Amino acid sequence: MSGANIIPTFRYRDAPEAIEWLCRAFGFERHMVVDGPDGTVVHAQLTYGGGMIMLGTARDDEFGRLMRTPREAGTNTQSSYIVVDEINAHYDRAVAAGAQIVMPLVDEDYGGRGYSALDLEGNLWNFGSYNPWGS
């Protein structure tokens, strides 16, 4: 197997805008985007380094009935941590793109530096230079 074997998944009310913003603000790259009817996204894969996330437009289907966006739920119930080589530059990029910083860039007691931000639809993202794999 190549690539990550854990891939977080998300649903967005405006998936096309979310894809654009996630690429601009956080540096994700499009791997695959399958457009749906009426400006929706059936399925998208975005990569960052050796990792990947998958997302699509929030909709009333079998999977969609099991998920709520953070705004629908009123809170986040999970978040993703992304290891970043140049954390200061990454933070500056996110701020410039309008990311809502909810935990500022700080040195962590366990090593590395990190910050947390909300995306356009309220998903919580954590970015840091600490690599728990030690590489």
mmCIF file of N, CA and C in Angstrom:
data_model
loop_
_atom_site.group_PDB
_atom_site.id
_atom_site.type_symbol
_atom_site.label_atom_id
_atom_site.label_comp_id
_atom_site.label_asym_id
_atom_site.label_seq_id
_atom_site.Cartn_x
_atom_site.Cartn_y
_atom_site.Cartn_z
ATOM 1 N N MET A 1 0.844 -1.171 0.000
ATOM 2 C CA MET A 1 0.000 0.000 0.000
ATOM 3 C C MET A 1 0.894 1.241 0.000
ATOM 4 N N SER A 2 0.547 2.186 -0.816
ATOM 5 C CA SER A 2 1.255 3.468 -0.792
ATOM 6 C C SER A 2 0.307 4.539 -0.293
ATOM 7 N N GLY A 3 0.868 5.609 0.273
ATOM 8 C CA GLY A 3 0.037 6.697 0.776
ATOM 9 C C GLY A 3 -0.488 6.407 2.163
ATOM 10 N N ALA A 4 -1.253 7.349 2.681
ATOM 11 C CA ALA A 4 -1.817 7.243 4.028
ATOM 12 C C ALA A 4 -2.944 6.221 4.058
ATOM 13 N N ASN A 5 -3.064 5.493 5.167
ATOM 14 C CA ASN A 5 -4.167 4.546 5.282
ATOM 15 C C ASN A 5 -5.273 5.061 6.186
ATOM 16 N N ILE A 6 -5.139 6.272 6.698
ATOM 17 C CA ILE A 6 -6.219 6.951 7.414
ATOM 18 C C ILE A 6 -6.482 8.248 6.661
ATOM 19 N N ILE A 7 -7.703 8.396 6.161
ATOM 20 C CA ILE A 7 -8.050 9.546 5.333
ATOM 21 C C ILE A 7 -9.302 10.197 5.906
ATOM 22 N N PRO A 8 -9.151 11.360 6.552
ATOM 23 C CA PRO A 8 -10.330 12.064 7.078
ATOM 24 C C PRO A 8 -11.285 12.457 5.951
ATOM 25 N N THR A 9 -12.578 12.437 6.253
ATOM 26 C CA THR A 9 -13.594 12.809 5.272
ATOM 27 C C THR A 9 -14.471 13.923 5.833
ATOM 28 N N PHE A 10 -14.952 14.773 4.919
ATOM 29 C CA PHE A 10 -15.733 15.947 5.292
ATOM 30 C C PHE A 10 -16.878 16.137 4.319
ATOM 31 N N ARG A 11 -17.921 16.792 4.791
ATOM 32 C CA ARG A 11 -18.991 17.269 3.926
ATOM 33 C C ARG A 11 -19.077 18.781 4.115
ATOM 34 N N TYR A 12 -19.250 19.488 3.008
ATOM 35 C CA TYR A 12 -19.359 20.946 3.021
ATOM 36 C C TYR A 12 -20.633 21.358 2.307
ATOM 37 N N ARG A 13 -21.286 22.400 2.800
ATOM 38 C CA ARG A 13 -22.457 22.960 2.114
ATOM 39 C C ARG A 13 -22.054 23.491 0.744
ATOM 40 N N ASP A 14 -20.888 24.145 0.663
ATOM 41 C CA ASP A 14 -20.384 24.671 -0.610
ATOM 42 C C ASP A 14 -19.020 24.043 -0.872
ATOM 43 N N ALA A 15 -19.033 22.802 -1.343
ATOM 44 C CA ALA A 15 -17.788 22.067 -1.553
ATOM 45 C C ALA A 15 -16.862 22.717 -2.583
ATOM 46 N N PRO A 16 -17.374 23.245 -3.709
ATOM 47 C CA PRO A 16 -16.441 23.891 -4.643
ATOM 48 C C PRO A 16 -15.677 25.055 -4.004
ATOM 49 N N GLU A 17 -16.383 25.882 -3.223
ATOM 50 C CA GLU A 17 -15.714 26.990 -2.544
ATOM 51 C C GLU A 17 -14.738 26.462 -1.499
ATOM 52 N N ALA A 18 -15.126 25.412 -0.775
ATOM 53 C CA ALA A 18 -14.250 24.828 0.242
ATOM 54 C C ALA A 18 -12.959 24.306 -0.383
ATOM 55 N N ILE A 19 -13.067 23.659 -1.527
ATOM 56 C CA ILE A 19 -11.871 23.141 -2.202
ATOM 57 C C ILE A 19 -10.936 24.290 -2.565
ATOM 58 N N GLU A 20 -11.483 25.327 -3.170
ATOM 59 C CA GLU A 20 -10.664 26.491 -3.533
ATOM 60 C C GLU A 20 -9.980 27.070 -2.303
ATOM 61 N N TRP A 21 -10.746 27.244 -1.235
ATOM 62 C CA TRP A 21 -10.228 27.869 -0.030
ATOM 63 C C TRP A 21 -9.194 26.991 0.666
ATOM 64 N N LEU A 22 -9.456 25.696 0.796
ATOM 65 C CA LEU A 22 -8.504 24.796 1.443
ATOM 66 C C LEU A 22 -7.167 24.778 0.702
ATOM 67 N N CYS A 23 -7.214 24.858 -0.617
ATOM 68 C CA CYS A 23 -5.977 24.913 -1.408
ATOM 69 C C CYS A 23 -5.259 26.245 -1.202
ATOM 70 N N ARG A 24 -6.006 27.320 -1.225
ATOM 71 C CA ARG A 24 -5.407 28.653 -1.075
ATOM 72 C C ARG A 24 -4.896 28.888 0.346
ATOM 73 N N ALA A 25 -5.685 28.567 1.339
ATOM 74 C CA ALA A 25 -5.352 28.895 2.725
ATOM 75 C C ALA A 25 -4.388 27.905 3.367
ATOM 76 N N PHE A 26 -4.586 26.640 3.126
ATOM 77 C CA PHE A 26 -3.827 25.622 3.837
ATOM 78 C C PHE A 26 -2.837 24.861 2.956
ATOM 79 N N GLY A 27 -2.860 25.100 1.653
ATOM 80 C CA GLY A 27 -1.878 24.470 0.779
ATOM 81 C C GLY A 27 -2.222 23.070 0.294
ATOM 82 N N PHE A 28 -3.486 22.663 0.436
ATOM 83 C CA PHE A 28 -3.881 21.380 -0.140
ATOM 84 C C PHE A 28 -3.783 21.457 -1.657
ATOM 85 N N GLU A 29 -3.658 20.310 -2.299
ATOM 86 C CA GLU A 29 -3.635 20.240 -3.758
ATOM 87 C C GLU A 29 -4.721 19.274 -4.229
ATOM 88 N N ARG A 30 -5.360 19.628 -5.345
ATOM 89 C CA ARG A 30 -6.387 18.758 -5.914
ATOM 90 C C ARG A 30 -5.738 17.481 -6.439
ATOM 91 N N HIS A 31 -6.288 16.370 -6.011
ATOM 92 C CA HIS A 31 -5.863 15.072 -6.540
ATOM 93 C C HIS A 31 -6.925 14.564 -7.515
ATOM 94 N N MET A 32 -8.189 14.730 -7.109
ATOM 95 C CA MET A 32 -9.317 14.356 -7.967
ATOM 96 C C MET A 32 -10.553 15.109 -7.484
ATOM 97 N N VAL A 33 -11.321 15.619 -8.421
ATOM 98 C CA VAL A 33 -12.591 16.265 -8.098
ATOM 99 C C VAL A 33 -13.627 15.750 -9.091
ATOM 100 N N VAL A 34 -14.705 15.158 -8.564
ATOM 101 C CA VAL A 34 -15.800 14.667 -9.395
ATOM 102 C C VAL A 34 -16.979 15.602 -9.189
ATOM 103 N N ASP A 35 -17.267 16.396 -10.213
ATOM 104 C CA ASP A 35 -18.368 17.350 -10.134
ATOM 105 C C ASP A 35 -19.704 16.637 -10.220
ATOM 106 N N GLY A 36 -20.679 17.190 -9.520
ATOM 107 C CA GLY A 36 -22.039 16.678 -9.559
ATOM 108 C C GLY A 36 -22.958 17.698 -10.193
ATOM 109 N N PRO A 37 -24.256 17.460 -10.135
ATOM 110 C CA PRO A 37 -25.218 18.401 -10.724
ATOM 111 C C PRO A 37 -25.317 19.695 -9.913
ATOM 112 N N ASP A 38 -25.701 20.751 -10.583
ATOM 113 C CA ASP A 38 -26.009 22.026 -9.935
ATOM 114 C C ASP A 38 -24.867 22.591 -9.095
ATOM 115 N N GLY A 39 -23.634 22.451 -9.578
ATOM 116 C CA GLY A 39 -22.490 23.016 -8.887
ATOM 117 C C GLY A 39 -22.065 22.282 -7.634
ATOM 118 N N THR A 40 -22.456 21.035 -7.490
ATOM 119 C CA THR A 40 -22.068 20.240 -6.326
ATOM 120 C C THR A 40 -20.808 19.440 -6.647
ATOM 121 N N VAL A 41 -20.253 18.839 -5.618
ATOM 122 C CA VAL A 41 -19.119 17.938 -5.764
ATOM 123 C C VAL A 41 -19.535 16.589 -5.193
ATOM 124 N N VAL A 42 -19.516 15.569 -6.032
ATOM 125 C CA VAL A 42 -19.869 14.224 -5.588
ATOM 126 C C VAL A 42 -18.761 13.667 -4.697
ATOM 127 N N HIS A 43 -17.515 13.868 -5.128
ATOM 128 C CA HIS A 43 -16.372 13.327 -4.393
ATOM 129 C C HIS A 43 -15.131 14.116 -4.788
ATOM 130 N N ALA A 44 -14.303 14.451 -3.792
ATOM 131 C CA ALA A 44 -13.036 15.119 -4.069
ATOM 132 C C ALA A 44 -11.964 14.544 -3.168
ATOM 133 N N GLN A 45 -10.761 14.525 -3.685
ATOM 134 C CA GLN A 45 -9.596 14.094 -2.937
ATOM 135 C C GLN A 45 -8.564 15.220 -3.015
ATOM 136 N N LEU A 46 -8.148 15.699 -1.856
ATOM 137 C CA LEU A 46 -7.129 16.730 -1.777
ATOM 138 C C LEU A 46 -5.944 16.155 -1.018
ATOM 139 N N THR A 47 -4.745 16.486 -1.464
ATOM 140 C CA THR A 47 -3.551 15.973 -0.820
ATOM 141 C C THR A 47 -2.759 17.088 -0.164
ATOM 142 N N TYR A 48 -1.992 16.696 0.832
ATOM 143 C CA TYR A 48 -1.012 17.567 1.466
ATOM 144 C C TYR A 48 0.152 16.662 1.828
ATOM 145 N N GLY A 49 1.289 16.860 1.171
ATOM 146 C CA GLY A 49 2.413 15.947 1.389
ATOM 147 C C GLY A 49 1.982 14.532 1.075
ATOM 148 N N GLY A 50 2.223 13.603 1.996
ATOM 149 C CA GLY A 50 1.824 12.208 1.804
ATOM 150 C C GLY A 50 0.442 11.888 2.329
ATOM 151 N N GLY A 51 -0.297 12.926 2.772
ATOM 152 C CA GLY A 51 -1.632 12.710 3.327
ATOM 153 C C GLY A 51 -2.728 13.114 2.368
ATOM 154 N N MET A 52 -3.935 12.751 2.708
ATOM 155 C CA MET A 52 -5.092 13.040 1.860
ATOM 156 C C MET A 52 -6.316 13.251 2.730
ATOM 157 N N ILE A 53 -7.213 14.105 2.241
ATOM 158 C CA ILE A 53 -8.562 14.205 2.786
ATOM 159 C C ILE A 53 -9.527 13.965 1.637
ATOM 160 N N MET A 54 -10.721 13.539 1.959
ATOM 161 C CA MET A 54 -11.775 13.396 0.959
ATOM 162 C C MET A 54 -12.948 14.250 1.415
ATOM 163 N N LEU A 55 -13.668 14.814 0.443
ATOM 164 C CA LEU A 55 -14.814 15.643 0.790
ATOM 165 C C LEU A 55 -15.820 15.654 -0.343
ATOM 166 N N GLY A 56 -16.988 16.128 -0.026
ATOM 167 C CA GLY A 56 -18.048 16.288 -1.015
ATOM 168 C C GLY A 56 -19.083 17.257 -0.488
ATOM 169 N N THR A 57 -20.044 17.550 -1.327
ATOM 170 C CA THR A 57 -21.135 18.431 -0.941
ATOM 171 C C THR A 57 -22.054 17.714 0.048
ATOM 172 N N ALA A 58 -22.424 18.414 1.123
ATOM 173 C CA ALA A 58 -23.369 17.857 2.086
ATOM 174 C C ALA A 58 -24.692 17.595 1.373
ATOM 175 N N ARG A 59 -25.222 16.411 1.552
ATOM 176 C CA ARG A 59 -26.473 16.060 0.889
ATOM 177 C C ARG A 59 -27.213 15.006 1.707
ATOM 178 N N ASP A 60 -28.477 14.879 1.407
ATOM 179 C CA ASP A 60 -29.333 13.937 2.113
ATOM 180 C C ASP A 60 -29.255 12.588 1.405
ATOM 181 N N ASP A 61 -28.219 11.830 1.763
ATOM 182 C CA ASP A 61 -28.072 10.467 1.259
ATOM 183 C C ASP A 61 -27.707 9.575 2.445
ATOM 184 N N GLU A 62 -27.451 8.304 2.200
ATOM 185 C CA GLU A 62 -27.191 7.370 3.298
ATOM 186 C C GLU A 62 -26.028 7.839 4.183
ATOM 187 N N PHE A 63 -24.910 8.234 3.586
ATOM 188 C CA PHE A 63 -23.761 8.708 4.348
ATOM 189 C C PHE A 63 -24.039 10.076 4.961
ATOM 190 N N GLY A 64 -24.660 10.954 4.200
ATOM 191 C CA GLY A 64 -24.950 12.305 4.666
ATOM 192 C C GLY A 64 -25.844 12.343 5.882
ATOM 193 N N ARG A 65 -26.735 11.381 6.013
ATOM 194 C CA ARG A 65 -27.605 11.340 7.189
ATOM 195 C C ARG A 65 -26.844 10.938 8.455
ATOM 196 N N LEU A 66 -25.625 10.444 8.294
ATOM 197 C CA LEU A 66 -24.799 10.079 9.440
ATOM 198 C C LEU A 66 -23.881 11.221 9.884
ATOM 199 N N MET A 67 -23.815 12.285 9.099
ATOM 200 C CA MET A 67 -22.899 13.385 9.370
ATOM 201 C C MET A 67 -23.641 14.711 9.450
ATOM 202 N N ARG A 68 -23.072 15.633 10.185
ATOM 203 C CA ARG A 68 -23.541 17.011 10.227
ATOM 204 C C ARG A 68 -22.316 17.895 10.078
ATOM 205 N N THR A 69 -22.487 19.035 9.447
ATOM 206 C CA THR A 69 -21.397 19.994 9.400
ATOM 207 C C THR A 69 -21.255 20.594 10.800
ATOM 208 N N PRO A 70 -20.103 21.178 11.138
ATOM 209 C CA PRO A 70 -19.954 21.773 12.467
ATOM 210 C C PRO A 70 -21.029 22.807 12.783
ATOM 211 N N ARG A 71 -21.432 23.589 11.799
ATOM 212 C CA ARG A 71 -22.460 24.611 12.057
ATOM 213 C C ARG A 71 -23.809 23.964 12.339
ATOM 214 N N GLU A 72 -24.120 22.857 11.660
ATOM 215 C CA GLU A 72 -25.377 22.155 11.936
ATOM 216 C C GLU A 72 -25.347 21.529 13.324
ATOM 217 N N ALA A 73 -24.208 20.967 13.695
ATOM 218 C CA ALA A 73 -24.069 20.293 14.989
ATOM 219 C C ALA A 73 -23.883 21.284 16.135
ATOM 220 N N GLY A 74 -23.423 22.485 15.817
ATOM 221 C CA GLY A 74 -23.173 23.482 16.845
ATOM 222 C C GLY A 74 -21.787 23.401 17.442
ATOM 223 N N THR A 75 -20.980 22.454 16.979
ATOM 224 C CA THR A 75 -19.616 22.285 17.477
ATOM 225 C C THR A 75 -18.871 21.302 16.584
ATOM 226 N N ASN A 76 -17.588 21.190 16.795
ATOM 227 C CA ASN A 76 -16.792 20.147 16.151
ATOM 228 C C ASN A 76 -16.717 18.955 17.085
ATOM 229 N N THR A 77 -16.708 17.777 16.537
ATOM 230 C CA THR A 77 -16.550 16.581 17.356
ATOM 231 C C THR A 77 -15.246 15.860 17.041
ATOM 232 N N GLN A 78 -14.517 16.352 16.048
ATOM 233 C CA GLN A 78 -13.208 15.806 15.722
ATOM 234 C C GLN A 78 -12.426 16.854 14.951
ATOM 235 N N SER A 79 -11.123 16.638 14.851
ATOM 236 C CA SER A 79 -10.289 17.535 14.062
ATOM 237 C C SER A 79 -9.120 16.744 13.507
ATOM 238 N N SER A 80 -8.440 17.332 12.562
ATOM 239 C CA SER A 80 -7.283 16.693 11.947
ATOM 240 C C SER A 80 -6.029 17.470 12.306
ATOM 241 N N TYR A 81 -4.916 16.742 12.472
ATOM 242 C CA TYR A 81 -3.614 17.347 12.699
ATOM 243 C C TYR A 81 -2.766 17.080 11.469
ATOM 244 N N ILE A 82 -2.196 18.132 10.916
ATOM 245 C CA ILE A 82 -1.387 18.021 9.708
ATOM 246 C C ILE A 82 0.021 18.493 10.038
ATOM 247 N N VAL A 83 1.005 17.629 9.779
ATOM 248 C CA VAL A 83 2.410 17.960 10.000
ATOM 249 C C VAL A 83 2.874 18.858 8.864
ATOM 250 N N VAL A 84 3.481 20.007 9.227
ATOM 251 C CA VAL A 84 3.907 21.019 8.275
ATOM 252 C C VAL A 84 5.386 21.314 8.488
ATOM 253 N N ASP A 85 6.161 21.324 7.403
ATOM 254 C CA ASP A 85 7.592 21.613 7.506
ATOM 255 C C ASP A 85 7.863 23.064 7.879
ATOM 256 N N GLU A 86 7.270 23.984 7.179
ATOM 257 C CA GLU A 86 7.508 25.419 7.392
ATOM 258 C C GLU A 86 6.289 26.030 8.079
ATOM 259 N N ILE A 87 6.164 25.796 9.371
ATOM 260 C CA ILE A 87 4.949 26.171 10.085
ATOM 261 C C ILE A 87 4.722 27.682 10.122
ATOM 262 N N ASN A 88 5.763 28.488 10.246
ATOM 263 C CA ASN A 88 5.564 29.940 10.277
ATOM 264 C C ASN A 88 4.990 30.438 8.965
ATOM 265 N N ALA A 89 5.522 29.968 7.838
ATOM 266 C CA ALA A 89 5.014 30.363 6.520
ATOM 267 C C ALA A 89 3.593 29.841 6.322
ATOM 268 N N HIS A 90 3.313 28.636 6.812
ATOM 269 C CA HIS A 90 1.971 28.059 6.684
ATOM 270 C C HIS A 90 0.961 28.909 7.456
ATOM 271 N N TYR A 91 1.320 29.291 8.658
ATOM 272 C CA TYR A 91 0.463 30.143 9.482
ATOM 273 C C TYR A 91 0.187 31.470 8.774
ATOM 274 N N ASP A 92 1.236 32.098 8.242
ATOM 275 C CA ASP A 92 1.068 33.373 7.542
ATOM 276 C C ASP A 92 0.144 33.221 6.343
ATOM 277 N N ARG A 93 0.267 32.110 5.613
ATOM 278 C CA ARG A 93 -0.588 31.849 4.455
ATOM 279 C C ARG A 93 -2.047 31.730 4.887
ATOM 280 N N ALA A 94 -2.290 30.989 5.953
ATOM 281 C CA ALA A 94 -3.659 30.797 6.445
ATOM 282 C C ALA A 94 -4.270 32.125 6.883
ATOM 283 N N VAL A 95 -3.504 32.919 7.604
ATOM 284 C CA VAL A 95 -3.994 34.221 8.060
ATOM 285 C C VAL A 95 -4.315 35.112 6.861
ATOM 286 N N ALA A 96 -3.424 35.137 5.876
ATOM 287 C CA ALA A 96 -3.627 35.972 4.687
ATOM 288 C C ALA A 96 -4.882 35.564 3.924
ATOM 289 N N ALA A 97 -5.243 34.277 3.974
ATOM 290 C CA ALA A 97 -6.435 33.785 3.276
ATOM 291 C C ALA A 97 -7.700 33.945 4.109
ATOM 292 N N GLY A 98 -7.570 34.467 5.313
ATOM 293 C CA GLY A 98 -8.745 34.722 6.134
ATOM 294 C C GLY A 98 -9.143 33.596 7.062
ATOM 295 N N ALA A 99 -8.241 32.649 7.324
ATOM 296 C CA ALA A 99 -8.578 31.573 8.261
ATOM 297 C C ALA A 99 -8.850 32.171 9.634
ATOM 298 N N GLN A 100 -9.846 31.645 10.308
ATOM 299 C CA GLN A 100 -10.152 32.088 11.668
ATOM 300 C C GLN A 100 -9.236 31.329 12.624
ATOM 301 N N ILE A 101 -8.219 31.994 13.127
ATOM 302 C CA ILE A 101 -7.266 31.365 14.039
ATOM 303 C C ILE A 101 -7.923 31.263 15.409
ATOM 304 N N VAL A 102 -8.051 30.048 15.928
ATOM 305 C CA VAL A 102 -8.696 29.849 17.223
ATOM 306 C C VAL A 102 -7.694 29.511 18.314
ATOM 307 N N MET A 103 -6.504 29.064 17.928
ATOM 308 C CA MET A 103 -5.388 28.863 18.848
ATOM 309 C C MET A 103 -4.154 29.360 18.114
ATOM 310 N N PRO A 104 -3.505 30.402 18.619
ATOM 311 C CA PRO A 104 -2.400 31.022 17.893
ATOM 312 C C PRO A 104 -1.179 30.114 17.798
ATOM 313 N N LEU A 105 -0.276 30.472 16.929
ATOM 314 C CA LEU A 105 0.973 29.749 16.730
ATOM 315 C C LEU A 105 1.810 29.831 18.006
ATOM 316 N N VAL A 106 2.109 28.671 18.585
ATOM 317 C CA VAL A 106 2.872 28.621 19.833
ATOM 318 C C VAL A 106 3.870 27.469 19.779
ATOM 319 N N ASP A 107 4.915 27.596 20.603
ATOM 320 C CA ASP A 107 5.841 26.489 20.826
ATOM 321 C C ASP A 107 5.170 25.512 21.783
ATOM 322 N N GLU A 108 5.175 24.236 21.428
ATOM 323 C CA GLU A 108 4.532 23.215 22.257
ATOM 324 C C GLU A 108 5.533 22.621 23.248
ATOM 325 N N ASP A 109 5.072 22.251 24.432
ATOM 326 C CA ASP A 109 5.940 21.646 25.456
ATOM 327 C C ASP A 109 6.550 20.334 24.973
ATOM 328 N N TYR A 110 5.849 19.607 24.138
ATOM 329 C CA TYR A 110 6.306 18.303 23.660
ATOM 330 C C TYR A 110 7.153 18.409 22.393
ATOM 331 N N GLY A 111 7.382 19.633 21.919
ATOM 332 C CA GLY A 111 8.214 19.853 20.736
ATOM 333 C C GLY A 111 7.419 20.441 19.602
ATOM 334 N N GLY A 112 8.101 21.166 18.747
ATOM 335 C CA GLY A 112 7.469 21.749 17.580
ATOM 336 C C GLY A 112 6.651 22.991 17.907
ATOM 337 N N ARG A 113 6.075 23.541 16.865
ATOM 338 C CA ARG A 113 5.191 24.706 16.966
ATOM 339 C C ARG A 113 3.890 24.353 16.273
ATOM 340 N N GLY A 114 2.800 24.962 16.691
ATOM 341 C CA GLY A 114 1.533 24.654 16.052
ATOM 342 C C GLY A 114 0.479 25.714 16.285
ATOM 343 N N TYR A 115 -0.604 25.593 15.505
ATOM 344 C CA TYR A 115 -1.761 26.483 15.641
ATOM 345 C C TYR A 115 -3.007 25.742 15.191
ATOM 346 N N SER A 116 -4.162 26.308 15.532
ATOM 347 C CA SER A 116 -5.444 25.732 15.125
ATOM 348 C C SER A 116 -6.294 26.813 14.477
ATOM 349 N N ALA A 117 -7.052 26.411 13.454
ATOM 350 C CA ALA A 117 -7.878 27.359 12.703
ATOM 351 C C ALA A 117 -9.173 26.687 12.267
ATOM 352 N N LEU A 118 -10.186 27.520 12.065
ATOM 353 C CA LEU A 118 -11.443 27.058 11.497
ATOM 354 C C LEU A 118 -11.460 27.409 10.018
ATOM 355 N N ASP A 119 -12.025 26.525 9.200
ATOM 356 C CA ASP A 119 -12.185 26.840 7.782
ATOM 357 C C ASP A 119 -13.487 27.612 7.571
ATOM 358 N N LEU A 120 -13.851 27.820 6.321
ATOM 359 C CA LEU A 120 -15.027 28.634 5.995
ATOM 360 C C LEU A 120 -16.335 28.097 6.567
ATOM 361 N N GLU A 121 -16.411 26.795 6.789
ATOM 362 C CA GLU A 121 -17.653 26.204 7.292
ATOM 363 C C GLU A 121 -17.525 25.681 8.715
ATOM 364 N N GLY A 122 -16.440 26.072 9.404
ATOM 365 C CA GLY A 122 -16.325 25.772 10.818
ATOM 366 C C GLY A 122 -15.586 24.501 11.186
ATOM 367 N N ASN A 123 -15.003 23.784 10.237
ATOM 368 C CA ASN A 123 -14.206 22.608 10.578
ATOM 369 C C ASN A 123 -12.912 23.047 11.244
ATOM 370 N N LEU A 124 -12.502 22.314 12.283
ATOM 371 C CA LEU A 124 -11.302 22.630 13.037
ATOM 372 C C LEU A 124 -10.107 21.892 12.457
ATOM 373 N N TRP A 125 -9.050 22.670 12.161
ATOM 374 C CA TRP A 125 -7.808 22.133 11.596
ATOM 375 C C TRP A 125 -6.660 22.493 12.527
ATOM 376 N N ASN A 126 -5.760 21.543 12.748
ATOM 377 C CA ASN A 126 -4.574 21.758 13.567
ATOM 378 C C ASN A 126 -3.348 21.523 12.692
ATOM 379 N N PHE A 127 -2.425 22.464 12.709
ATOM 380 C CA PHE A 127 -1.206 22.365 11.916
ATOM 381 C C PHE A 127 -0.025 22.538 12.848
ATOM 382 N N GLY A 128 1.012 21.738 12.639
ATOM 383 C CA GLY A 128 2.176 21.870 13.497
ATOM 384 C C GLY A 128 3.420 21.268 12.886
ATOM 385 N N SER A 129 4.553 21.685 13.422
ATOM 386 C CA SER A 129 5.836 21.151 12.968
ATOM 387 C C SER A 129 6.230 19.888 13.727
ATOM 388 N N TYR A 130 5.518 19.587 14.820
ATOM 389 C CA TYR A 130 5.812 18.369 15.571
ATOM 390 C C TYR A 130 5.393 17.152 14.751
ATOM 391 N N ASN A 131 6.339 16.228 14.570
ATOM 392 C CA ASN A 131 6.053 14.999 13.829
ATOM 393 C C ASN A 131 6.145 13.828 14.809
ATOM 394 N N PRO A 132 5.008 13.240 15.169
ATOM 395 C CA PRO A 132 5.029 12.155 16.149
ATOM 396 C C PRO A 132 5.763 10.907 15.663
ATOM 397 N N TRP A 133 6.010 10.804 14.363
ATOM 398 C CA TRP A 133 6.762 9.675 13.807
ATOM 399 C C TRP A 133 8.259 9.879 13.956
ATOM 400 N N GLY A 134 8.649 11.113 14.303
ATOM 401 C CA GLY A 134 10.057 11.383 14.539
ATOM 402 C C GLY A 134 10.903 11.563 13.304
ATOM 403 N N SER A 135 10.284 11.707 12.155
ATOM 404 C CA SER A 135 11.091 11.885 10.936
ATOM 405 C C SER A 135 10.960 13.297 10.424
#
